[in-house]
CSV table of C-alpha atoms in Angstrom, one decimal:
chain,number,residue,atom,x,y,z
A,28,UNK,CA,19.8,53.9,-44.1
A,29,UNK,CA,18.2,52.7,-40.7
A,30,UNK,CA,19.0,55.3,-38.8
A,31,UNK,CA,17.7,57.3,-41.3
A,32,UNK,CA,14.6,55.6,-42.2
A,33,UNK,CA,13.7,55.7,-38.4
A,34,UNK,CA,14.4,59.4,-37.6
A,35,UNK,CA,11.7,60.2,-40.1
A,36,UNK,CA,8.8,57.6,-39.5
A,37,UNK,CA,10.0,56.1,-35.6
A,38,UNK,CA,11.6,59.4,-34.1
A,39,UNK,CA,10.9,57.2,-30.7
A,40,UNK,CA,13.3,55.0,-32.0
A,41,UNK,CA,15.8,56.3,-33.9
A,42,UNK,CA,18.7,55.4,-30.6
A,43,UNK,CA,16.8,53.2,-29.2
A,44,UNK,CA,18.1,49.2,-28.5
A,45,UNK,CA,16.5,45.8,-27.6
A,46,UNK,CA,18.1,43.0,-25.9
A,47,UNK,CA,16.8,39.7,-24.1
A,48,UNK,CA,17.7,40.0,-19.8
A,49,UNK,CA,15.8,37.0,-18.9
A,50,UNK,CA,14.4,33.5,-20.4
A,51,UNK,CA,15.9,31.1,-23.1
A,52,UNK,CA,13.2,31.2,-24.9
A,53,UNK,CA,12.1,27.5,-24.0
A,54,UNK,CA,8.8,27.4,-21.5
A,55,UNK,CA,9.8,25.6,-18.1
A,56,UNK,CA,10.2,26.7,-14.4
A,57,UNK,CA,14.3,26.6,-13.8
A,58,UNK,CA,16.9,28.6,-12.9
A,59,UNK,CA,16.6,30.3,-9.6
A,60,UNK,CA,19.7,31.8,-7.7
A,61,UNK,CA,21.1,32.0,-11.5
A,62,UNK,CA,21.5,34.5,-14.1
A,63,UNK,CA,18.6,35.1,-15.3
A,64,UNK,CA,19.1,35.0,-19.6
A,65,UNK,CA,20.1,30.5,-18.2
A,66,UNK,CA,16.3,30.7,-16.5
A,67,UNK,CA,13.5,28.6,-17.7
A,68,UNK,CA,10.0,30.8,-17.9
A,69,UNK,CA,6.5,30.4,-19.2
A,70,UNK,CA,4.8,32.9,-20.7
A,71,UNK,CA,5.9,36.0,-18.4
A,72,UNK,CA,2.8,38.7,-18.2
A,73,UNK,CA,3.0,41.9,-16.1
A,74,UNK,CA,6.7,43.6,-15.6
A,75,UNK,CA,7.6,46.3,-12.9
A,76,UNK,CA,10.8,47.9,-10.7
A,77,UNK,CA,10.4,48.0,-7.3
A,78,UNK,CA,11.8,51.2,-5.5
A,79,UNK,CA,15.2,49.5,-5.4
A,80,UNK,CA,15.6,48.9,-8.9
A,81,UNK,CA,15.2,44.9,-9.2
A,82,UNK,CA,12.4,43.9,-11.9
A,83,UNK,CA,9.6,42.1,-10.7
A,84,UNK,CA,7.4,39.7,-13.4
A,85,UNK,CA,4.6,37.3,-13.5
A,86,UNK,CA,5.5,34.3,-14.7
A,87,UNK,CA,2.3,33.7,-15.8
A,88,UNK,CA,1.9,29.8,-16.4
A,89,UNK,CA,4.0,29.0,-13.5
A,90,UNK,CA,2.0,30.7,-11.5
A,91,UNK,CA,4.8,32.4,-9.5
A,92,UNK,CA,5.9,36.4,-9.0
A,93,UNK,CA,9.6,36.1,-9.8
A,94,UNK,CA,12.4,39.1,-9.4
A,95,UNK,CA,15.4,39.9,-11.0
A,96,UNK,CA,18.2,41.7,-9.0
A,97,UNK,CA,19.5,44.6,-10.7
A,98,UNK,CA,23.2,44.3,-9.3
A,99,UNK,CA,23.9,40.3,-9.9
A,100,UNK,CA,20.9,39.6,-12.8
A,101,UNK,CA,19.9,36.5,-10.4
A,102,UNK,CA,17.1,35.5,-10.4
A,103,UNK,CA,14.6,34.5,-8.0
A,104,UNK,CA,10.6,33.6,-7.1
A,105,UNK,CA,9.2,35.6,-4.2
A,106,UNK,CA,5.8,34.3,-4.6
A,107,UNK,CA,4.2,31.2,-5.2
A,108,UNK,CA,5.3,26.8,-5.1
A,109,UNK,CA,5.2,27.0,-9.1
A,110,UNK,CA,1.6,24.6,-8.4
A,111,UNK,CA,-1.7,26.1,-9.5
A,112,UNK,CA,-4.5,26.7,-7.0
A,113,UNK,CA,-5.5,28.6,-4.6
A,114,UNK,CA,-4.5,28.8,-1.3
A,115,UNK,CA,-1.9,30.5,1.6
A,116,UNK,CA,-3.7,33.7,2.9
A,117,UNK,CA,-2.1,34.6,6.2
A,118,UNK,CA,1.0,32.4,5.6
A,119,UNK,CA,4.3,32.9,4.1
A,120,UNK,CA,4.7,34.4,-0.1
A,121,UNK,CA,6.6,30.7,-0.7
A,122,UNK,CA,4.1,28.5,0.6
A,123,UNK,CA,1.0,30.5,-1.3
A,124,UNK,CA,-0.6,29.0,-4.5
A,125,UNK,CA,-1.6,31.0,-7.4
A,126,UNK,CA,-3.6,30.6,-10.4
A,127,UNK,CA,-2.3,32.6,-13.7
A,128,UNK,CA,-0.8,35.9,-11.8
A,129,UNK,CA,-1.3,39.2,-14.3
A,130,UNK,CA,0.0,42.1,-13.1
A,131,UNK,CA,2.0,43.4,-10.0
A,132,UNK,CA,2.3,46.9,-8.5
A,133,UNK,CA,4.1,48.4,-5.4
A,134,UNK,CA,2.5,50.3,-3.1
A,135,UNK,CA,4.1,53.5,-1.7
A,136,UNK,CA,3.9,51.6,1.4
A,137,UNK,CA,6.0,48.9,-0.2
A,138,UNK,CA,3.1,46.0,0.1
A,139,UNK,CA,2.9,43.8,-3.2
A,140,UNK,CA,-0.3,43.8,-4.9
A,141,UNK,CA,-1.1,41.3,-7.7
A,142,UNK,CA,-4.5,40.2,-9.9
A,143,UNK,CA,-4.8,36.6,-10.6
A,144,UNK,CA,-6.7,35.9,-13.5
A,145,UNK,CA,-8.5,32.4,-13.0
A,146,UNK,CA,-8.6,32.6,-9.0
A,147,UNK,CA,-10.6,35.7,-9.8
A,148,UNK,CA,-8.8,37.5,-6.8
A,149,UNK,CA,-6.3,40.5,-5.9
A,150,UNK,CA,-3.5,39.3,-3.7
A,151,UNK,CA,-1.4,41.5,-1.2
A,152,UNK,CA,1.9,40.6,-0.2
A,153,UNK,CA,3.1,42.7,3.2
A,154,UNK,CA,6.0,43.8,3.4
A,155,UNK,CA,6.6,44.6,7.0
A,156,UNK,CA,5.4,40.5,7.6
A,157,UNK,CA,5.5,38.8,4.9
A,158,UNK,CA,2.1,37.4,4.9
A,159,UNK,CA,-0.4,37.0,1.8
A,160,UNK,CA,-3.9,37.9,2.1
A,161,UNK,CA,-6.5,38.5,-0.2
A,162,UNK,CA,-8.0,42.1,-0.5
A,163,UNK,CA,-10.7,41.8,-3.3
A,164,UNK,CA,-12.5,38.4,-4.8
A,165,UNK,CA,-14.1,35.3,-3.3
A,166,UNK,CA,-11.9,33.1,-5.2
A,167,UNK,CA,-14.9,32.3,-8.0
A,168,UNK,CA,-15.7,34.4,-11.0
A,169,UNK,CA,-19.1,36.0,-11.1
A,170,UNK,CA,-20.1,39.9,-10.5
A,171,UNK,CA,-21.3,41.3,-6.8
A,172,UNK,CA,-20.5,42.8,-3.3
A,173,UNK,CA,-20.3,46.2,-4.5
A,174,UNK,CA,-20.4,48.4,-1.3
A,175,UNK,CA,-18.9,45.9,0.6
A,176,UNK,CA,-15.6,44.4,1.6
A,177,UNK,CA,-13.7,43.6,-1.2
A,178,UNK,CA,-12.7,39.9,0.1
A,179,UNK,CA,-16.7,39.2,-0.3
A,180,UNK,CA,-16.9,40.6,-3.9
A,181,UNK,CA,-17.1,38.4,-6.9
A,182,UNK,CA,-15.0,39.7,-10.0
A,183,UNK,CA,-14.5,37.6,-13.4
A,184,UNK,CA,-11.1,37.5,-14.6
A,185,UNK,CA,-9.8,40.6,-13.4
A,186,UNK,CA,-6.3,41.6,-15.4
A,187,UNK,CA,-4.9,44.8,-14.3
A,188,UNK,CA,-4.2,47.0,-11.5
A,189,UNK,CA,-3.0,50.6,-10.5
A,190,UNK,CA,-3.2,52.8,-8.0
A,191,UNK,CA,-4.2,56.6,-7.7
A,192,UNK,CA,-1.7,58.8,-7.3
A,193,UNK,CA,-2.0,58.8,-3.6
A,194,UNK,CA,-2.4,55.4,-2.6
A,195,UNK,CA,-5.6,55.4,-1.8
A,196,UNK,CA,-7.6,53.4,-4.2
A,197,UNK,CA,-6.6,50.3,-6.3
A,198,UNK,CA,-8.4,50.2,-9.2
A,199,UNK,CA,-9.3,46.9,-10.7
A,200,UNK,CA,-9.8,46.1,-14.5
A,201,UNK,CA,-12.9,43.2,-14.1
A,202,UNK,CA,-12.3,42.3,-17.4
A,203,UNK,CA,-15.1,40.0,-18.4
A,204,UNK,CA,-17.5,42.3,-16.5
A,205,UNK,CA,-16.6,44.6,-18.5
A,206,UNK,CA,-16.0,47.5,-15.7
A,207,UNK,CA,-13.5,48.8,-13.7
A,208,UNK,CA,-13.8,48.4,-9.8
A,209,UNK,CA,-12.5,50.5,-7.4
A,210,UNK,CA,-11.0,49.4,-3.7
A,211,UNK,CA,-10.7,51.7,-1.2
A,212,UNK,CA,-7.6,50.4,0.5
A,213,UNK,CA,-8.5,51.9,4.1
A,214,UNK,CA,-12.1,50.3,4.6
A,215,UNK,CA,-11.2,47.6,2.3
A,216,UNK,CA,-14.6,48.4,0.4
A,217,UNK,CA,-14.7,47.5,-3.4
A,218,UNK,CA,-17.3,49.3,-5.8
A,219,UNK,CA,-17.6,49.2,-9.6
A,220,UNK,CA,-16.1,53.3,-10.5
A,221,UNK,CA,-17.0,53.0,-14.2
A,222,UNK,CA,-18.5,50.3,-16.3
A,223,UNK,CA,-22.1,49.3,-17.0
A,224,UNK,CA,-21.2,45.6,-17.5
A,225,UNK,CA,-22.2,45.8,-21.6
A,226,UNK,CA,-19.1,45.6,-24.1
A,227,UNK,CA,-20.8,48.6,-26.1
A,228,UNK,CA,-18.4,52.0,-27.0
A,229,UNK,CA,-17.2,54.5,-24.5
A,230,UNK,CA,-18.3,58.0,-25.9
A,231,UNK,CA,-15.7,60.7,-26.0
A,232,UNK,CA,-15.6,62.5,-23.0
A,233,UNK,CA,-17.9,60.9,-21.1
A,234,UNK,CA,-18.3,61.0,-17.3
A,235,UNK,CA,-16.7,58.1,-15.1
A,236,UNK,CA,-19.2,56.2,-13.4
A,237,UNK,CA,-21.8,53.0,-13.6
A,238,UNK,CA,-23.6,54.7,-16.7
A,239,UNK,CA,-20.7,54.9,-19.3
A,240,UNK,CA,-19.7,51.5,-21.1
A,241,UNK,CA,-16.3,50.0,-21.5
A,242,UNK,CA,-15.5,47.0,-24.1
A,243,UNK,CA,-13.2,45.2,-22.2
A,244,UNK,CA,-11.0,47.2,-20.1
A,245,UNK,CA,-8.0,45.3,-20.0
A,246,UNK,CA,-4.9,47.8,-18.8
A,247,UNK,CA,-4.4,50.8,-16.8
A,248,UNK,CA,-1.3,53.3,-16.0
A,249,UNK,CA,-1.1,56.9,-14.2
A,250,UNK,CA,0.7,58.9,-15.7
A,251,UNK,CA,3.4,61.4,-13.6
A,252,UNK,CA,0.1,64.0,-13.3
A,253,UNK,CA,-2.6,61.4,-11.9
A,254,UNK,CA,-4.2,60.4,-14.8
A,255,UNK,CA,-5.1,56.9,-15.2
A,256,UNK,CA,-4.5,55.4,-19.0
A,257,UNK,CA,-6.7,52.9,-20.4
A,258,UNK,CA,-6.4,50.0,-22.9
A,259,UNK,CA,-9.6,48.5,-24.3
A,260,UNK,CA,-8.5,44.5,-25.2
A,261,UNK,CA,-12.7,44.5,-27.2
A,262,UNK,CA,-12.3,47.9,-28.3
A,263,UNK,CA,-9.3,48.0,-29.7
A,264,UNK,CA,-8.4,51.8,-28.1
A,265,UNK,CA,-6.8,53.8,-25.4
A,266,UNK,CA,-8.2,56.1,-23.1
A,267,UNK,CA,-7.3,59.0,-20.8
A,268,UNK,CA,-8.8,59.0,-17.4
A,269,UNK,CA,-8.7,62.8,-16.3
A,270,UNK,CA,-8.8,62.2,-12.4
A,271,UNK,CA,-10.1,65.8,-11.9
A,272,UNK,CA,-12.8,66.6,-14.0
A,273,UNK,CA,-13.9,62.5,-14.3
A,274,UNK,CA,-13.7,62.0,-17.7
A,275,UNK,CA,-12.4,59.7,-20.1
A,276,UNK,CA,-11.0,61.0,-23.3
A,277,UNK,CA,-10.3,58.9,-26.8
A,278,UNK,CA,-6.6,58.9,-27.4
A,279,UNK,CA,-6.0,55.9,-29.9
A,280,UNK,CA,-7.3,53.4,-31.8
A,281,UNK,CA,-10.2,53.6,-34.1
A,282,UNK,CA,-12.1,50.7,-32.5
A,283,UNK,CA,-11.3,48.4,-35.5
A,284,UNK,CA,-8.0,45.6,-35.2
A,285,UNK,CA,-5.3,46.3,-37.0
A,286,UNK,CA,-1.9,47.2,-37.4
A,287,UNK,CA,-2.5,50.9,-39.5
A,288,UNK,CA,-1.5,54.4,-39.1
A,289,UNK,CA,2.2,54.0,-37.9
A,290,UNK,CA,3.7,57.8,-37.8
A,291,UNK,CA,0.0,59.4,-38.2
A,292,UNK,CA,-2.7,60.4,-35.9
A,293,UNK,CA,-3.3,58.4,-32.9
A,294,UNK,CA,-7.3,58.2,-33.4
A,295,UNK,CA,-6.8,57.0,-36.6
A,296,UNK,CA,-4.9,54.2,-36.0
A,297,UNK,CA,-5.8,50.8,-35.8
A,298,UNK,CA,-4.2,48.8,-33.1
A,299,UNK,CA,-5.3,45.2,-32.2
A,300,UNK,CA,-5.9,43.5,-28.3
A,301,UNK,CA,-3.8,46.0,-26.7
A,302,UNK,CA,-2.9,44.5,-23.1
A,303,UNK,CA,-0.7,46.1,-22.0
A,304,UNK,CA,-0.5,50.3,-20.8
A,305,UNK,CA,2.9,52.0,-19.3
A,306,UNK,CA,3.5,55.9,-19.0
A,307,UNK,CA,6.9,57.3,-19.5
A,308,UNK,CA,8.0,59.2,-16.3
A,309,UNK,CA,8.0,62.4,-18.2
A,310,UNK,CA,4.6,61.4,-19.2
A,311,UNK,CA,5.0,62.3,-22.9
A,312,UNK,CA,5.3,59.0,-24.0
A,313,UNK,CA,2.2,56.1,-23.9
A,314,UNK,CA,3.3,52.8,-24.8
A,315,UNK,CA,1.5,49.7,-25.3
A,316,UNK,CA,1.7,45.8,-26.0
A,317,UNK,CA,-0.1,45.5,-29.0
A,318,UNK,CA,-0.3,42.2,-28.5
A,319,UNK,CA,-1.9,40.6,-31.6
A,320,UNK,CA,0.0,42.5,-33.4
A,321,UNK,CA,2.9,41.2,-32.0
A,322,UNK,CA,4.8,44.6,-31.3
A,323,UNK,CA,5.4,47.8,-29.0
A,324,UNK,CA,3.1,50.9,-30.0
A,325,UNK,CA,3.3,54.5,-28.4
A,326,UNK,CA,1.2,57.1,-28.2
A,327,UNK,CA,3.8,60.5,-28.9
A,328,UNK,CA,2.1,63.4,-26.8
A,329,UNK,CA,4.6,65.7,-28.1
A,330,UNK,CA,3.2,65.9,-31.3
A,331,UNK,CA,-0.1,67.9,-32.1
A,332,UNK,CA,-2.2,66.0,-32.7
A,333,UNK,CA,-0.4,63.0,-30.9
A,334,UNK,CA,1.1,59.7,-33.2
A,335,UNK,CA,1.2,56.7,-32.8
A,336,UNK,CA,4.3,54.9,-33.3
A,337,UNK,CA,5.9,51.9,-33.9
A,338,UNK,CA,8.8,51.4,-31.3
A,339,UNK,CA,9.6,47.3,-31.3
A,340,UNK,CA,8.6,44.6,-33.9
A,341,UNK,CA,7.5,44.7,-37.3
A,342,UNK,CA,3.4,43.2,-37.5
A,343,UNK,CA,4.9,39.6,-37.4
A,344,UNK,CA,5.0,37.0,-35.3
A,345,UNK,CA,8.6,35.9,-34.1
A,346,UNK,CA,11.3,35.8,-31.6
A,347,UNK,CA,13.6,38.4,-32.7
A,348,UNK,CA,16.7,38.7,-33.3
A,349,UNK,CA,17.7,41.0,-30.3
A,350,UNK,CA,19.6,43.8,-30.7
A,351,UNK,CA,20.6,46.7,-31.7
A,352,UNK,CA,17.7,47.2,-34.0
A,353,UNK,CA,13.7,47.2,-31.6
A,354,UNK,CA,11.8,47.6,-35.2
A,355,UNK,CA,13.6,44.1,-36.5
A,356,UNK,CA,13.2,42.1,-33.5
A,357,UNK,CA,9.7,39.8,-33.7
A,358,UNK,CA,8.0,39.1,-30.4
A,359,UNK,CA,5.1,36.7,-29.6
A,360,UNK,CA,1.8,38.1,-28.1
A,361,UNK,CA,3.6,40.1,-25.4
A,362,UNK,CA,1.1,40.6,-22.4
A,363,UNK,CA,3.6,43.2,-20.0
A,364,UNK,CA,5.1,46.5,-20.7
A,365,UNK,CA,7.0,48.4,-17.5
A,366,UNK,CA,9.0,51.7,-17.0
A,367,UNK,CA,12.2,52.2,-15.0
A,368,UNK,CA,11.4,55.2,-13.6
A,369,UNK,CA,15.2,56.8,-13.5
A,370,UNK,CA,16.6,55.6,-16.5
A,371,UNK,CA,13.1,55.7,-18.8
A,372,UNK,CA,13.9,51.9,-20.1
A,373,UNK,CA,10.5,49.6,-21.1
A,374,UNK,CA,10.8,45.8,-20.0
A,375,UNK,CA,8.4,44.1,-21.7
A,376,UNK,CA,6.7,40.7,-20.8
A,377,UNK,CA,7.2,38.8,-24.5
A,378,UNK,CA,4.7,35.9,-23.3
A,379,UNK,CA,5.0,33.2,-25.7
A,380,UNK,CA,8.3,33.5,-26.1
A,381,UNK,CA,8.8,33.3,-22.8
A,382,UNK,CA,11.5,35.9,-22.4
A,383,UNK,CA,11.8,39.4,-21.1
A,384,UNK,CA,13.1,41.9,-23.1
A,385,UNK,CA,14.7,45.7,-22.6
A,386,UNK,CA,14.6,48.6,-24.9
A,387,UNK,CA,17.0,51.1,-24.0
A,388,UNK,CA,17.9,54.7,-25.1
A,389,UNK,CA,13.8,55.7,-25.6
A,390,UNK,CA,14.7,58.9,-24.0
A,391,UNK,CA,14.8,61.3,-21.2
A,392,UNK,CA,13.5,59.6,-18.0
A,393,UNK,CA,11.8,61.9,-14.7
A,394,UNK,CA,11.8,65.5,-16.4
């Protein structure tokens, strides 16, 4: 009867699996150098693969980056003491202090590039020396220094980051600003790209740039053709970024929380503090931490128009049980969703109950 009942309304997860591959589920710092389902987190955020294949995560309320290898399931922190504050630019990842770390990305150079929410900074870890430094924030919140180095630039709880499709540009969501900045990672120069600084409603196909609004931009993606994908936490939508013409186009959400419109069209479905964005690499799949809603949402661009559906959870709050069945295990106010980019699995960041999870079998990976 499942299997049944979830080709017809879930066709996203109709083989699809969930299973726990780090946390016990009780908030601490442990387990380093250990199998990572015997480690201690708290409240794990942002999720990503590096190009080797081990999982990176921000374990948010420890206020380290920590890794899981993908051959021994160890894990590990690579940045951070596990103390709060702010400190360690030009010194070793293991001597640095961080304050509430969001989201990480790899550059196609291999550098390690993280937001900090409550040190108000973007953090680079190189890695040719192994040295931290900070490329955008002064470390307080507040809004200035467009047009000038991004070091010298206040920002107010910035959450999420992504690159262009080039490497270029790191684009910054400035959350309580309510814009998205842009650093331009040769000059080191930070601008606001689009935002006006009011929460107010982006029109539908509007231009990018300083006159069009955003209501809390909280989470960004690219998708396998450039374009960047947008979560509003305020407004309660997604957006599509066109990188070539510079427009942003509605995708989900009607603007109004909720937890409506599983199976149906993605505009008129209520979704509720997404914070979290990840593209499939075949770029036909959008999925998203619905986070008040305590589940995993996706945007189906296969379908005309395109869904959205429900791929993990059930509305409630919980802590699952785990597998085999994504739609019947609960999460808590999950923060992190990430791609493997060669076998198409989501790892998701299921904060307060301070695990991280794996759905397998969503489908084709790189096309």
């Amino acid at each position: 009867m499942r299997s049944l009942l979830c080709l017809i309304l879930f066709p996203l997860c109709q083989a699809a699996t969930i299973a726990t591959v780090a946390g016990t589920g009780k908030a601490g710092y442990d387990g380093d150098g250990a199998n990572a389902l015997k480690a201690e987190l708290n409240q794990p955020f942002g999720v990503t693969i590096d190009p080797r294949g081990d999982l990176y995560f921000c374990d948010t309320n420890n206020h380290v980056i920590r890794r899981i290898l993908r051959d021994s399931k160890f894990v590990e922190t690579i940045v951070g003491t596990g103390e709060k504050g702010y400190s360690g630019d030009g010194g070793p990842a293991d001597r640095a202090q961080l304050n509430e770390p969001y989201e990480i990305r790899f550059h196609p150079n291999g550098d390690l590039y993280w937001v900090e929410r409550m040190n108000h900074v973007v953090r680079r870890l190189d890695h040719a020396t192994g040295k931290v430094t900070t490329v955008a924030g002064t470390g307080k919140p507040g809004f200035s220094g467009d047009g000038g180095p991004g070091d010298q630039a206040a920002m107010n709880q910035p959450h999420s980051i992504q690159f262009d499709r080039e490497g270029q540009y790191l684009f910054i969501c400035d959350i309580i600003n309510h814009r998205i900045r842009r650093l331009e990672l040769t000059s080191g120069t930070l601008d606001t790209w689009c935002g006006t600084g009011e929460p107010k409603d982006t029109p539908d196909g509007a231009q990018v740039g300083r006159q069009t609004p955003l209501k809390g931009p909280r989470a960004l993606d690219r998708g396998p053709d450039g374009d960047l994908w947008l979560a509003l936490r305020e407004g309660n939508a997604v957006y599509r970024i066109d990188m070539q013409r510079g427009t942003l186009h509605h995708a989900a959400g009607t603007g109004k929380a909720g937890f409506t419109g599983n199976g149906g069209p993605a505009k008129l479905a209520t979704i509720s503090g997404p914070k979290g964005v990840a593209v499939s690499p075949d770029g036909k799949h959008v999925y998203l931490a619905d986070t008040e809603t305590h589940s995993v949402r996706a945007i189906d661009l296969t379908r005309t128009p395109p869904t959205l559906e429900l791929v993990a959870g059930d509305g409630s709050r919980g802590d699952g049980p785990d597998s085999p069945d994504p739609l019947k295990c609960r999460m808590a106010r999950l923060h992190g969703v990430g791609i493997d980019p060669q076998s198409g699995d989501l790892y998701i960041g299921d904060s307060e109950s301070n695990k991280i999870r794996i759905i397998r079998g969503l489908g084709p990976s790189k096309p």
